[in-house]
C-alpha cells in the first residue's frame, strides 16, 4: 500500500473541499449578510478575519490543494510524460490544474491586497484618526 499516495489524495481532496466550500459560503452568505448589516456587520467581519484568522486559512488550504495536486499530477504523469498529458485523463487533469493555479494566483494578487487594504481602513476608522 502506497501511504504517500493516500496522504496526498486525502490532503488534496480535503483542502480543495475547504477552499471551494469556504469560497461559496463567503461569497453567497457571509459577504452579502455583512453588507446588508452595514456598520453592524463590521464587528462580525473583523472577528472572522482577525480573530478566527479566515484570511490566513484560505491561502493555506489553497496552497495545500495546489501543492498536493501538483505532486499527484507528477506521479500520475510519470514525471510529465507527454503521452499521459495528451491522453483524455491527462488533459482533464491539466485543465483542472491550470484552473487551480490561476485561482490561487488570482487570490494572492487580487484578494490578498484587497483584504489588507480593507483591514487597514477599518483599523484607521476604529482608531478615530
mmCIF file of N, CA and C in Angstrom:
data_model
loop_
_atom_site.group_PDB
_atom_site.id
_atom_site.type_symbol
_atom_site.label_atom_id
_atom_site.label_comp_id
_atom_site.label_asym_id
_atom_site.label_seq_id
_atom_site.Cartn_x
_atom_site.Cartn_y
_atom_site.Cartn_z
ATOM 1 N N UNK A 1 0.846 -1.176 0.000
ATOM 2 C CA UNK A 1 0.000 0.000 0.000
ATOM 3 C C UNK A 1 0.895 1.244 0.000
ATOM 4 N N UNK A 2 0.585 2.182 -0.871
ATOM 5 C CA UNK A 2 1.377 3.393 -1.012
ATOM 6 C C UNK A 2 0.798 4.493 -0.114
ATOM 7 N N UNK A 3 1.408 4.676 1.049
ATOM 8 C CA UNK A 3 0.902 5.646 2.030
ATOM 9 C C UNK A 3 1.016 7.078 1.536
ATOM 10 N N UNK A 4 2.054 7.387 0.767
ATOM 11 C CA UNK A 4 2.187 8.753 0.248
ATOM 12 C C UNK A 4 1.033 9.104 -0.682
ATOM 13 N N UNK A 5 0.634 8.159 -1.503
ATOM 14 C CA UNK A 5 -0.488 8.395 -2.410
ATOM 15 C C UNK A 5 -1.773 8.660 -1.632
ATOM 16 N N UNK A 6 -2.004 7.879 -0.603
ATOM 17 C CA UNK A 6 -3.202 8.064 0.226
ATOM 18 C C UNK A 6 -3.164 9.425 0.915
ATOM 19 N N UNK A 7 -2.019 9.776 1.484
ATOM 20 C CA UNK A 7 -1.881 11.067 2.179
ATOM 21 C C UNK A 7 -2.075 12.223 1.203
ATOM 22 N N UNK A 8 -1.467 12.127 0.017
ATOM 23 C CA UNK A 8 -1.627 13.194 -0.980
ATOM 24 C C UNK A 8 -3.075 13.339 -1.423
ATOM 25 N N UNK A 9 -3.743 12.226 -1.647
ATOM 26 C CA UNK A 9 -5.152 12.299 -2.084
ATOM 27 C C UNK A 9 -6.048 12.890 -1.005
ATOM 28 N N UNK A 10 -5.865 12.453 0.233
ATOM 29 C CA UNK A 10 -6.675 12.999 1.334
ATOM 30 C C UNK A 10 -6.408 14.488 1.495
ATOM 31 N N UNK A 11 -5.137 14.873 1.432
ATOM 32 C CA UNK A 11 -4.774 16.291 1.548
ATOM 33 C C UNK A 11 -5.379 17.087 0.402
ATOM 34 N N UNK A 12 -5.249 16.578 -0.810
ATOM 35 C CA UNK A 12 -5.744 17.294 -1.987
ATOM 36 C C UNK A 12 -7.265 17.468 -1.954
ATOM 37 N N UNK A 13 -7.961 16.384 -1.745
ATOM 38 C CA UNK A 13 -9.427 16.444 -1.755
ATOM 39 C C UNK A 13 -9.949 17.237 -0.552
ATOM 40 N N UNK A 14 -9.390 16.986 0.629
ATOM 41 C CA UNK A 14 -9.855 17.690 1.825
ATOM 42 C C UNK A 14 -9.619 19.186 1.763
ATOM 43 N N UNK A 15 -8.422 19.585 1.353
ATOM 44 C CA UNK A 15 -8.141 21.021 1.281
ATOM 45 C C UNK A 15 -8.922 21.681 0.147
ATOM 46 N N UNK A 16 -9.138 20.972 -0.956
ATOM 47 C CA UNK A 16 -9.948 21.526 -2.051
ATOM 48 C C UNK A 16 -11.395 21.749 -1.605
ATOM 49 N N UNK A 17 -11.923 20.818 -0.822
ATOM 50 C CA UNK A 17 -13.296 20.987 -0.307
ATOM 51 C C UNK A 17 -13.377 22.211 0.593
ATOM 52 N N UNK A 18 -12.386 22.395 1.451
ATOM 53 C CA UNK A 18 -12.403 23.562 2.344
ATOM 54 C C UNK A 18 -12.237 24.856 1.557
ATOM 55 N N UNK A 19 -11.359 24.858 0.571
ATOM 56 C CA UNK A 19 -11.107 26.052 -0.244
ATOM 57 C C UNK A 19 -12.362 26.431 -1.028
ATOM 58 N N UNK A 20 -12.914 25.497 -1.761
ATOM 59 C CA UNK A 20 -14.086 25.782 -2.582
ATOM 60 C C UNK A 20 -15.325 26.039 -1.720
ATOM 61 N N UNK A 21 -15.532 25.207 -0.721
ATOM 62 C CA UNK A 21 -16.694 25.380 0.157
ATOM 63 C C UNK A 21 -16.661 26.712 0.889
ATOM 64 N N UNK A 22 -15.498 27.079 1.368
ATOM 65 C CA UNK A 22 -15.361 28.366 2.055
ATOM 66 C C UNK A 22 -15.600 29.539 1.122
ATOM 67 N N UNK A 23 -15.134 29.411 -0.112
ATOM 68 C CA UNK A 23 -15.359 30.481 -1.087
ATOM 69 C C UNK A 23 -16.844 30.639 -1.387
ATOM 70 N N UNK A 24 -17.562 29.539 -1.493
ATOM 71 C CA UNK A 24 -19.008 29.594 -1.750
ATOM 72 C C UNK A 24 -19.734 30.212 -0.562
ATOM 73 N N UNK A 25 -19.427 29.740 0.641
ATOM 74 C CA UNK A 25 -20.091 30.283 1.844
ATOM 75 C C UNK A 25 -19.791 31.777 1.990
ATOM 76 N N UNK A 26 -18.528 32.142 1.780
ATOM 77 C CA UNK A 26 -18.158 33.550 1.906
ATOM 78 C C UNK A 26 -18.840 34.424 0.870
ATOM 79 N N UNK A 27 -18.854 33.960 -0.378
ATOM 80 C CA UNK A 27 -19.417 34.766 -1.468
ATOM 81 C C UNK A 27 -20.934 34.883 -1.428
ATOM 82 N N UNK A 28 -21.601 33.794 -1.083
ATOM 83 C CA UNK A 28 -23.061 33.779 -1.163
ATOM 84 C C UNK A 28 -23.767 34.080 0.155
ATOM 85 N N UNK A 29 -23.059 33.960 1.273
ATOM 86 C CA UNK A 29 -23.726 34.148 2.560
ATOM 87 C C UNK A 29 -23.073 35.201 3.450
ATOM 88 N N UNK A 30 -21.776 35.048 3.732
ATOM 89 C CA UNK A 30 -21.127 35.948 4.689
ATOM 90 C C UNK A 30 -21.019 37.385 4.174
ATOM 91 N N UNK A 31 -20.486 37.547 2.967
ATOM 92 C CA UNK A 31 -20.296 38.890 2.419
ATOM 93 C C UNK A 31 -21.619 39.623 2.208
ATOM 94 N N UNK A 32 -22.634 38.992 1.589
ATOM 95 C CA UNK A 32 -23.895 39.711 1.426
ATOM 96 C C UNK A 32 -24.563 40.072 2.762
ATOM 97 N N UNK A 33 -24.433 39.201 3.750
ATOM 98 C CA UNK A 33 -25.021 39.488 5.060
ATOM 99 C C UNK A 33 -24.306 40.654 5.721
ATOM 100 N N UNK A 34 -22.981 40.667 5.667
ATOM 101 C CA UNK A 34 -22.220 41.767 6.260
ATOM 102 C C UNK A 34 -22.551 43.082 5.563
ATOM 103 N N UNK A 35 -22.698 43.063 4.241
ATOM 104 C CA UNK A 35 -23.050 44.277 3.504
ATOM 105 C C UNK A 35 -24.458 44.744 3.862
ATOM 106 N N UNK A 36 -25.373 43.798 4.015
ATOM 107 C CA UNK A 36 -26.749 44.165 4.353
ATOM 108 C C UNK A 36 -26.836 44.781 5.749
ATOM 109 N N UNK A 37 -25.975 44.341 6.642
ATOM 110 C CA UNK A 37 -25.973 44.879 8.009
ATOM 111 C C UNK A 37 -25.265 46.220 8.113
ATOM 112 N N UNK A 38 -24.540 46.598 7.085
ATOM 113 C CA UNK A 38 -23.840 47.879 7.098
ATOM 114 C C UNK A 38 -22.781 47.921 8.190
ATOM 115 N N UNK A 39 -22.807 48.995 8.970
ATOM 116 C CA UNK A 39 -21.802 49.165 10.036
ATOM 117 C C UNK A 39 -21.928 48.082 11.106
ATOM 118 N N UNK A 40 -23.105 47.546 11.276
ATOM 119 C CA UNK A 40 -23.295 46.492 12.277
ATOM 120 C C UNK A 40 -22.598 45.197 11.877
ATOM 121 N N UNK A 41 -22.377 44.992 10.599
ATOM 122 C CA UNK A 41 -21.701 43.794 10.138
ATOM 123 C C UNK A 41 -20.192 43.850 10.299
ATOM 124 N N UNK A 42 -19.679 45.061 10.551
ATOM 125 C CA UNK A 42 -18.243 45.244 10.662
ATOM 126 C C UNK A 42 -17.609 44.441 11.806
ATOM 127 N N UNK A 43 -18.180 44.463 13.012
ATOM 128 C CA UNK A 43 -17.556 43.668 14.080
ATOM 129 C C UNK A 43 -17.516 42.169 13.758
ATOM 130 N N UNK A 44 -18.550 41.683 13.100
ATOM 131 C CA UNK A 44 -18.576 40.271 12.715
ATOM 132 C C UNK A 44 -17.442 39.952 11.743
ATOM 133 N N UNK A 45 -17.316 40.752 10.682
ATOM 134 C CA UNK A 45 -16.279 40.510 9.686
ATOM 135 C C UNK A 45 -14.887 40.700 10.286
ATOM 136 N N UNK A 46 -14.754 41.667 11.183
ATOM 137 C CA UNK A 46 -13.472 41.887 11.848
ATOM 138 C C UNK A 46 -13.092 40.663 12.671
ATOM 139 N N UNK A 47 -14.051 40.129 13.398
ATOM 140 C CA UNK A 47 -13.787 38.930 14.203
ATOM 141 C C UNK A 47 -13.435 37.740 13.299
ATOM 142 N N UNK A 48 -14.153 37.602 12.220
ATOM 143 C CA UNK A 48 -13.923 36.499 11.285
ATOM 144 C C UNK A 48 -12.519 36.562 10.687
ATOM 145 N N UNK A 49 -12.104 37.742 10.284
ATOM 146 C CA UNK A 49 -10.811 37.875 9.625
ATOM 147 C C UNK A 49 -9.646 37.958 10.617
ATOM 148 N N UNK A 50 -9.824 38.674 11.715
ATOM 149 C CA UNK A 50 -8.723 38.888 12.653
ATOM 150 C C UNK A 50 -8.612 37.802 13.708
ATOM 151 N N UNK A 51 -9.691 37.534 14.380
ATOM 152 C CA UNK A 51 -9.645 36.584 15.495
ATOM 153 C C UNK A 51 -9.726 35.127 15.051
ATOM 154 N N UNK A 52 -10.593 34.838 14.073
ATOM 155 C CA UNK A 52 -10.740 33.461 13.586
ATOM 156 C C UNK A 52 -9.737 33.155 12.474
ATOM 157 N N UNK A 53 -9.036 34.168 11.999
ATOM 158 C CA UNK A 53 -7.953 34.042 11.024
ATOM 159 C C UNK A 53 -8.386 33.427 9.686
ATOM 160 N N UNK A 54 -9.551 33.831 9.228
ATOM 161 C CA UNK A 54 -10.032 33.335 7.941
ATOM 162 C C UNK A 54 -9.105 33.772 6.804
ATOM 163 N N UNK A 55 -8.515 34.949 6.940
ATOM 164 C CA UNK A 55 -7.599 35.452 5.914
ATOM 165 C C UNK A 55 -6.304 34.665 5.825
ATOM 166 N N UNK A 56 -5.965 33.917 6.849
ATOM 167 C CA UNK A 56 -4.776 33.067 6.829
ATOM 168 C C UNK A 56 -5.162 31.651 6.393
ATOM 169 N N UNK A 57 -6.340 31.227 6.784
ATOM 170 C CA UNK A 57 -6.811 29.877 6.491
ATOM 171 C C UNK A 57 -6.878 29.601 4.990
ATOM 172 N N UNK A 58 -7.456 30.538 4.223
ATOM 173 C CA UNK A 58 -7.666 30.288 2.803
ATOM 174 C C UNK A 58 -6.384 30.167 1.999
ATOM 175 N N UNK A 59 -5.397 31.020 2.186
ATOM 176 C CA UNK A 59 -4.149 30.785 1.445
ATOM 177 C C UNK A 59 -3.484 29.453 1.797
ATOM 178 N N UNK A 60 -3.618 29.012 3.034
ATOM 179 C CA UNK A 60 -3.006 27.748 3.433
ATOM 180 C C UNK A 60 -3.693 26.570 2.745
ATOM 181 N N UNK A 61 -5.031 26.521 2.801
ATOM 182 C CA UNK A 61 -5.713 25.391 2.159
ATOM 183 C C UNK A 61 -5.576 25.459 0.640
ATOM 184 N N UNK A 62 -5.509 26.659 0.075
ATOM 185 C CA UNK A 62 -5.302 26.792 -1.364
ATOM 186 C C UNK A 62 -3.922 26.261 -1.748
ATOM 187 N N UNK A 63 -2.907 26.616 -0.975
ATOM 188 C CA UNK A 63 -1.553 26.136 -1.257
ATOM 189 C C UNK A 63 -1.471 24.615 -1.096
ATOM 190 N N UNK A 64 -2.118 24.083 -0.060
ATOM 191 C CA UNK A 64 -2.126 22.627 0.123
ATOM 192 C C UNK A 64 -2.800 21.924 -1.059
ATOM 193 N N UNK A 65 -3.879 22.503 -1.549
ATOM 194 C CA UNK A 65 -4.581 21.925 -2.698
ATOM 195 C C UNK A 65 -3.673 21.895 -3.924
ATOM 196 N N UNK A 66 -3.052 23.036 -4.216
ATOM 197 C CA UNK A 66 -2.215 23.137 -5.409
ATOM 198 C C UNK A 66 -0.970 22.253 -5.290
ATOM 199 N N UNK A 67 -0.308 22.287 -4.145
ATOM 200 C CA UNK A 67 0.923 21.505 -3.987
ATOM 201 C C UNK A 67 0.669 19.992 -4.002
ATOM 202 N N UNK A 68 -0.364 19.554 -3.287
ATOM 203 C CA UNK A 68 -0.668 18.124 -3.305
ATOM 204 C C UNK A 68 -1.169 17.690 -4.681
ATOM 205 N N UNK A 69 -1.915 18.564 -5.353
ATOM 206 C CA UNK A 69 -2.362 18.258 -6.716
ATOM 207 C C UNK A 69 -1.190 18.173 -7.685
ATOM 208 N N UNK A 70 -0.219 19.053 -7.523
ATOM 209 C CA UNK A 70 0.970 19.008 -8.382
ATOM 210 C C UNK A 70 1.756 17.722 -8.157
ATOM 211 N N UNK A 71 1.874 17.303 -6.909
ATOM 212 C CA UNK A 71 2.570 16.046 -6.607
ATOM 213 C C UNK A 71 1.827 14.854 -7.204
ATOM 214 N N UNK A 72 0.502 14.860 -7.105
ATOM 215 C CA UNK A 72 -0.289 13.777 -7.705
ATOM 216 C C UNK A 72 -0.169 13.792 -9.231
ATOM 217 N N UNK A 73 -0.173 14.977 -9.812
ATOM 218 C CA UNK A 73 -0.043 15.126 -11.263
ATOM 219 C C UNK A 73 1.303 14.573 -11.720
ATOM 220 N N UNK A 74 2.358 14.937 -11.006
ATOM 221 C CA UNK A 74 3.699 14.461 -11.335
ATOM 222 C C UNK A 74 3.752 12.929 -11.288
ATOM 223 N N UNK A 75 3.173 12.399 -10.237
ATOM 224 C CA UNK A 75 3.189 10.947 -10.038
ATOM 225 C C UNK A 75 2.382 10.242 -11.118
ATOM 226 N N UNK A 76 1.170 10.726 -11.386
ATOM 227 C CA UNK A 76 0.305 10.085 -12.380
ATOM 228 C C UNK A 76 0.861 10.208 -13.798
ATOM 229 N N UNK A 77 1.532 11.327 -14.078
ATOM 230 C CA UNK A 77 2.055 11.549 -15.427
ATOM 231 C C UNK A 77 3.396 10.859 -15.660
ATOM 232 N N UNK A 78 3.912 10.190 -14.647
ATOM 233 C CA UNK A 78 5.191 9.510 -14.798
ATOM 234 C C UNK A 78 6.329 10.484 -15.008
ATOM 235 N N UNK A 79 6.253 11.628 -14.327
ATOM 236 C CA UNK A 79 7.297 12.643 -14.486
ATOM 237 C C UNK A 79 7.065 13.532 -15.693
ATOM 238 N N UNK A 80 5.821 13.850 -15.949
ATOM 239 C CA UNK A 80 5.397 14.732 -17.038
ATOM 240 C C UNK A 80 5.629 14.113 -18.423
ATOM 241 N N UNK A 81 5.241 12.874 -18.583
ATOM 242 C CA UNK A 81 5.328 12.196 -19.875
ATOM 243 C C UNK A 81 4.246 12.740 -20.814
ATOM 244 N N UNK A 82 4.643 13.166 -21.997
ATOM 245 C CA UNK A 82 3.719 13.776 -22.958
ATOM 246 C C UNK A 82 2.585 12.841 -23.350
ATOM 247 N N UNK A 83 2.861 11.558 -23.427
ATOM 248 C CA UNK A 83 1.820 10.601 -23.811
ATOM 249 C C UNK A 83 0.672 10.613 -22.800
ATOM 250 N N UNK A 84 0.980 10.728 -21.518
ATOM 251 C CA UNK A 84 -0.071 10.763 -20.498
ATOM 252 C C UNK A 84 -0.758 12.124 -20.494
ATOM 253 N N UNK A 85 0.018 13.188 -20.610
ATOM 254 C CA UNK A 85 -0.553 14.539 -20.554
ATOM 255 C C UNK A 85 -1.543 14.765 -21.688
ATOM 256 N N UNK A 86 -1.291 14.204 -22.864
ATOM 257 C CA UNK A 86 -2.183 14.403 -24.007
ATOM 258 C C UNK A 86 -3.315 13.374 -24.078
ATOM 259 N N UNK A 87 -3.348 12.447 -23.123
ATOM 260 C CA UNK A 87 -4.464 11.492 -23.068
ATOM 261 C C UNK A 87 -5.706 12.207 -22.535
ATOM 262 N N UNK A 88 -6.893 11.650 -22.724
ATOM 263 C CA UNK A 88 -8.098 12.302 -22.202
ATOM 264 C C UNK A 88 -8.031 12.579 -20.694
ATOM 265 N N UNK A 89 -7.554 11.614 -19.922
ATOM 266 C CA UNK A 89 -7.431 11.840 -18.474
ATOM 267 C C UNK A 89 -6.391 12.906 -18.186
ATOM 268 N N UNK A 90 -5.271 12.838 -18.875
ATOM 269 C CA UNK A 90 -4.209 13.821 -18.679
ATOM 270 C C UNK A 90 -4.663 15.226 -19.016
ATOM 271 N N UNK A 91 -5.409 15.375 -20.100
ATOM 272 C CA UNK A 91 -5.927 16.697 -20.469
ATOM 273 C C UNK A 91 -6.902 17.227 -19.421
ATOM 274 N N UNK A 92 -7.739 16.351 -18.898
ATOM 275 C CA UNK A 92 -8.693 16.773 -17.861
ATOM 276 C C UNK A 92 -7.960 17.238 -16.610
ATOM 277 N N UNK A 93 -6.949 16.476 -16.180
ATOM 278 C CA UNK A 93 -6.174 16.879 -15.007
ATOM 279 C C UNK A 93 -5.368 18.152 -15.282
ATOM 280 N N UNK A 94 -4.872 18.309 -16.506
ATOM 281 C CA UNK A 94 -4.117 19.509 -16.862
ATOM 282 C C UNK A 94 -5.014 20.744 -16.797
ATOM 283 N N UNK A 95 -6.201 20.647 -17.350
ATOM 284 C CA UNK A 95 -7.135 21.780 -17.316
ATOM 285 C C UNK A 95 -7.503 22.120 -15.866
ATOM 286 N N UNK A 96 -7.779 21.096 -15.063
ATOM 287 C CA UNK A 96 -8.090 21.325 -13.654
ATOM 288 C C UNK A 96 -6.927 21.953 -12.904
ATOM 289 N N UNK A 97 -5.723 21.479 -13.178
ATOM 290 C CA UNK A 97 -4.538 22.024 -12.523
ATOM 291 C C UNK A 97 -4.285 23.471 -12.909
ATOM 292 N N UNK A 98 -4.422 23.784 -14.190
ATOM 293 C CA UNK A 98 -4.229 25.168 -14.650
ATOM 294 C C UNK A 98 -5.280 26.080 -14.007
ATOM 295 N N UNK A 99 -6.524 25.611 -13.922
ATOM 296 C CA UNK A 99 -7.583 26.411 -13.291
ATOM 297 C C UNK A 99 -7.285 26.647 -11.810
ATOM 298 N N UNK A 100 -6.798 25.632 -11.118
ATOM 299 C CA UNK A 100 -6.475 25.781 -9.695
ATOM 300 C C UNK A 100 -5.315 26.745 -9.486
ATOM 301 N N UNK A 101 -4.293 26.642 -10.324
ATOM 302 C CA UNK A 101 -3.147 27.543 -10.202
ATOM 303 C C UNK A 101 -3.571 28.978 -10.518
ATOM 304 N N UNK A 102 -4.396 29.164 -11.533
ATOM 305 C CA UNK A 102 -4.896 30.505 -11.867
ATOM 306 C C UNK A 102 -5.730 31.077 -10.718
ATOM 307 N N UNK A 103 -6.555 30.254 -10.103
ATOM 308 C CA UNK A 103 -7.355 30.706 -8.964
ATOM 309 C C UNK A 103 -6.469 31.070 -7.777
ATOM 310 N N UNK A 104 -5.464 30.264 -7.535
ATOM 311 C CA UNK A 104 -4.540 30.522 -6.429
ATOM 312 C C UNK A 104 -3.803 31.841 -6.643
ATOM 313 N N UNK A 105 -3.266 32.042 -7.840
ATOM 314 C CA UNK A 105 -2.542 33.286 -8.140
ATOM 315 C C UNK A 105 -3.497 34.472 -8.101
ATOM 316 N N UNK A 106 -4.705 34.289 -8.655
ATOM 317 C CA UNK A 106 -5.697 35.365 -8.609
ATOM 318 C C UNK A 106 -6.043 35.753 -7.180
ATOM 319 N N UNK A 107 -6.164 34.770 -6.311
ATOM 320 C CA UNK A 107 -6.440 35.053 -4.909
ATOM 321 C C UNK A 107 -5.319 35.814 -4.247
ATOM 322 N N UNK A 108 -4.085 35.424 -4.535
ATOM 323 C CA UNK A 108 -2.934 36.115 -3.945
ATOM 324 C C UNK A 108 -2.785 37.534 -4.478
ATOM 325 N N UNK A 109 -3.001 37.699 -5.779
ATOM 326 C CA UNK A 109 -2.781 39.001 -6.422
ATOM 327 C C UNK A 109 -3.952 39.960 -6.206
ATOM 328 N N UNK A 110 -5.179 39.450 -6.261
ATOM 329 C CA UNK A 110 -6.349 40.320 -6.197
ATOM 330 C C UNK A 110 -6.989 40.383 -4.807
ATOM 331 N N UNK A 111 -7.236 39.236 -4.222
ATOM 332 C CA UNK A 111 -7.981 39.198 -2.962
ATOM 333 C C UNK A 111 -7.097 39.617 -1.780
ATOM 334 N N UNK A 112 -5.883 39.097 -1.723
ATOM 335 C CA UNK A 112 -4.992 39.399 -0.598
ATOM 336 C C UNK A 112 -4.780 40.882 -0.369
ATOM 337 N N UNK A 113 -4.328 41.633 -1.377
ATOM 338 C CA UNK A 113 -4.146 43.075 -1.183
ATOM 339 C C UNK A 113 -5.442 43.813 -0.867
ATOM 340 N N UNK A 114 -6.545 43.364 -1.439
ATOM 341 C CA UNK A 114 -7.839 43.994 -1.171
ATOM 342 C C UNK A 114 -8.227 43.829 0.295
ATOM 343 N N UNK A 115 -8.037 42.633 0.827
ATOM 344 C CA UNK A 115 -8.345 42.382 2.236
ATOM 345 C C UNK A 115 -7.419 43.191 3.131
ATOM 346 N N UNK A 116 -6.141 43.277 2.776
ATOM 347 C CA UNK A 116 -5.184 44.052 3.571
ATOM 348 C C UNK A 116 -5.562 45.528 3.587
ATOM 349 N N UNK A 117 -5.953 46.073 2.445
ATOM 350 C CA UNK A 117 -6.362 47.472 2.378
ATOM 351 C C UNK A 117 -7.629 47.703 3.183
ATOM 352 N N UNK A 118 -8.579 46.811 3.064
ATOM 353 C CA UNK A 118 -9.823 46.926 3.808
ATOM 354 C C UNK A 118 -9.565 46.879 5.315
ATOM 355 N N UNK A 119 -8.687 46.001 5.737
ATOM 356 C CA UNK A 119 -8.348 45.898 7.155
ATOM 357 C C UNK A 119 -7.675 47.167 7.648
ATOM 358 N N UNK A 120 -6.781 47.738 6.836
ATOM 359 C CA UNK A 120 -6.112 48.982 7.218
ATOM 360 C C UNK A 120 -7.111 50.130 7.369
ATOM 361 N N UNK A 121 -8.056 50.221 6.446
ATOM 362 C CA UNK A 121 -9.086 51.270 6.527
ATOM 363 C C UNK A 121 -9.955 51.062 7.769
ATOM 364 N N UNK A 122 -10.326 49.825 8.041
ATOM 365 C CA UNK A 122 -11.149 49.535 9.220
ATOM 366 C C UNK A 122 -10.419 49.885 10.493
ATOM 367 N N UNK A 123 -9.136 49.575 10.558
ATOM 368 C CA UNK A 123 -8.350 49.909 11.750
ATOM 369 C C UNK A 123 -8.223 51.414 11.939
ATOM 370 N N UNK A 124 -8.068 52.130 10.822
ATOM 371 C CA UNK A 124 -7.983 53.590 10.886
ATOM 372 C C UNK A 124 -9.304 54.200 11.371
ATOM 373 N N UNK A 125 -10.416 53.670 10.863
ATOM 374 C CA UNK A 125 -11.717 54.161 11.290
ATOM 375 C C UNK A 125 -11.956 53.839 12.757
ATOM 376 N N UNK A 126 -11.544 52.657 13.188
ATOM 377 C CA UNK A 126 -11.744 52.253 14.587
ATOM 378 C C UNK A 126 -10.932 53.107 15.538
ATOM 379 N N UNK A 127 -9.740 53.532 15.099
ATOM 380 C CA UNK A 127 -8.893 54.340 15.984
ATOM 381 C C UNK A 127 -9.344 55.806 16.008
ATOM 382 N N UNK A 128 -10.173 56.202 15.067
ATOM 383 C CA UNK A 128 -10.715 57.553 15.069
ATOM 384 C C UNK A 128 -9.820 58.574 14.451
ATOM 385 N N UNK A 129 -8.810 58.152 13.673
ATOM 386 C CA UNK A 129 -7.880 59.102 13.031
ATOM 387 C C UNK A 129 -8.481 59.698 11.795
#
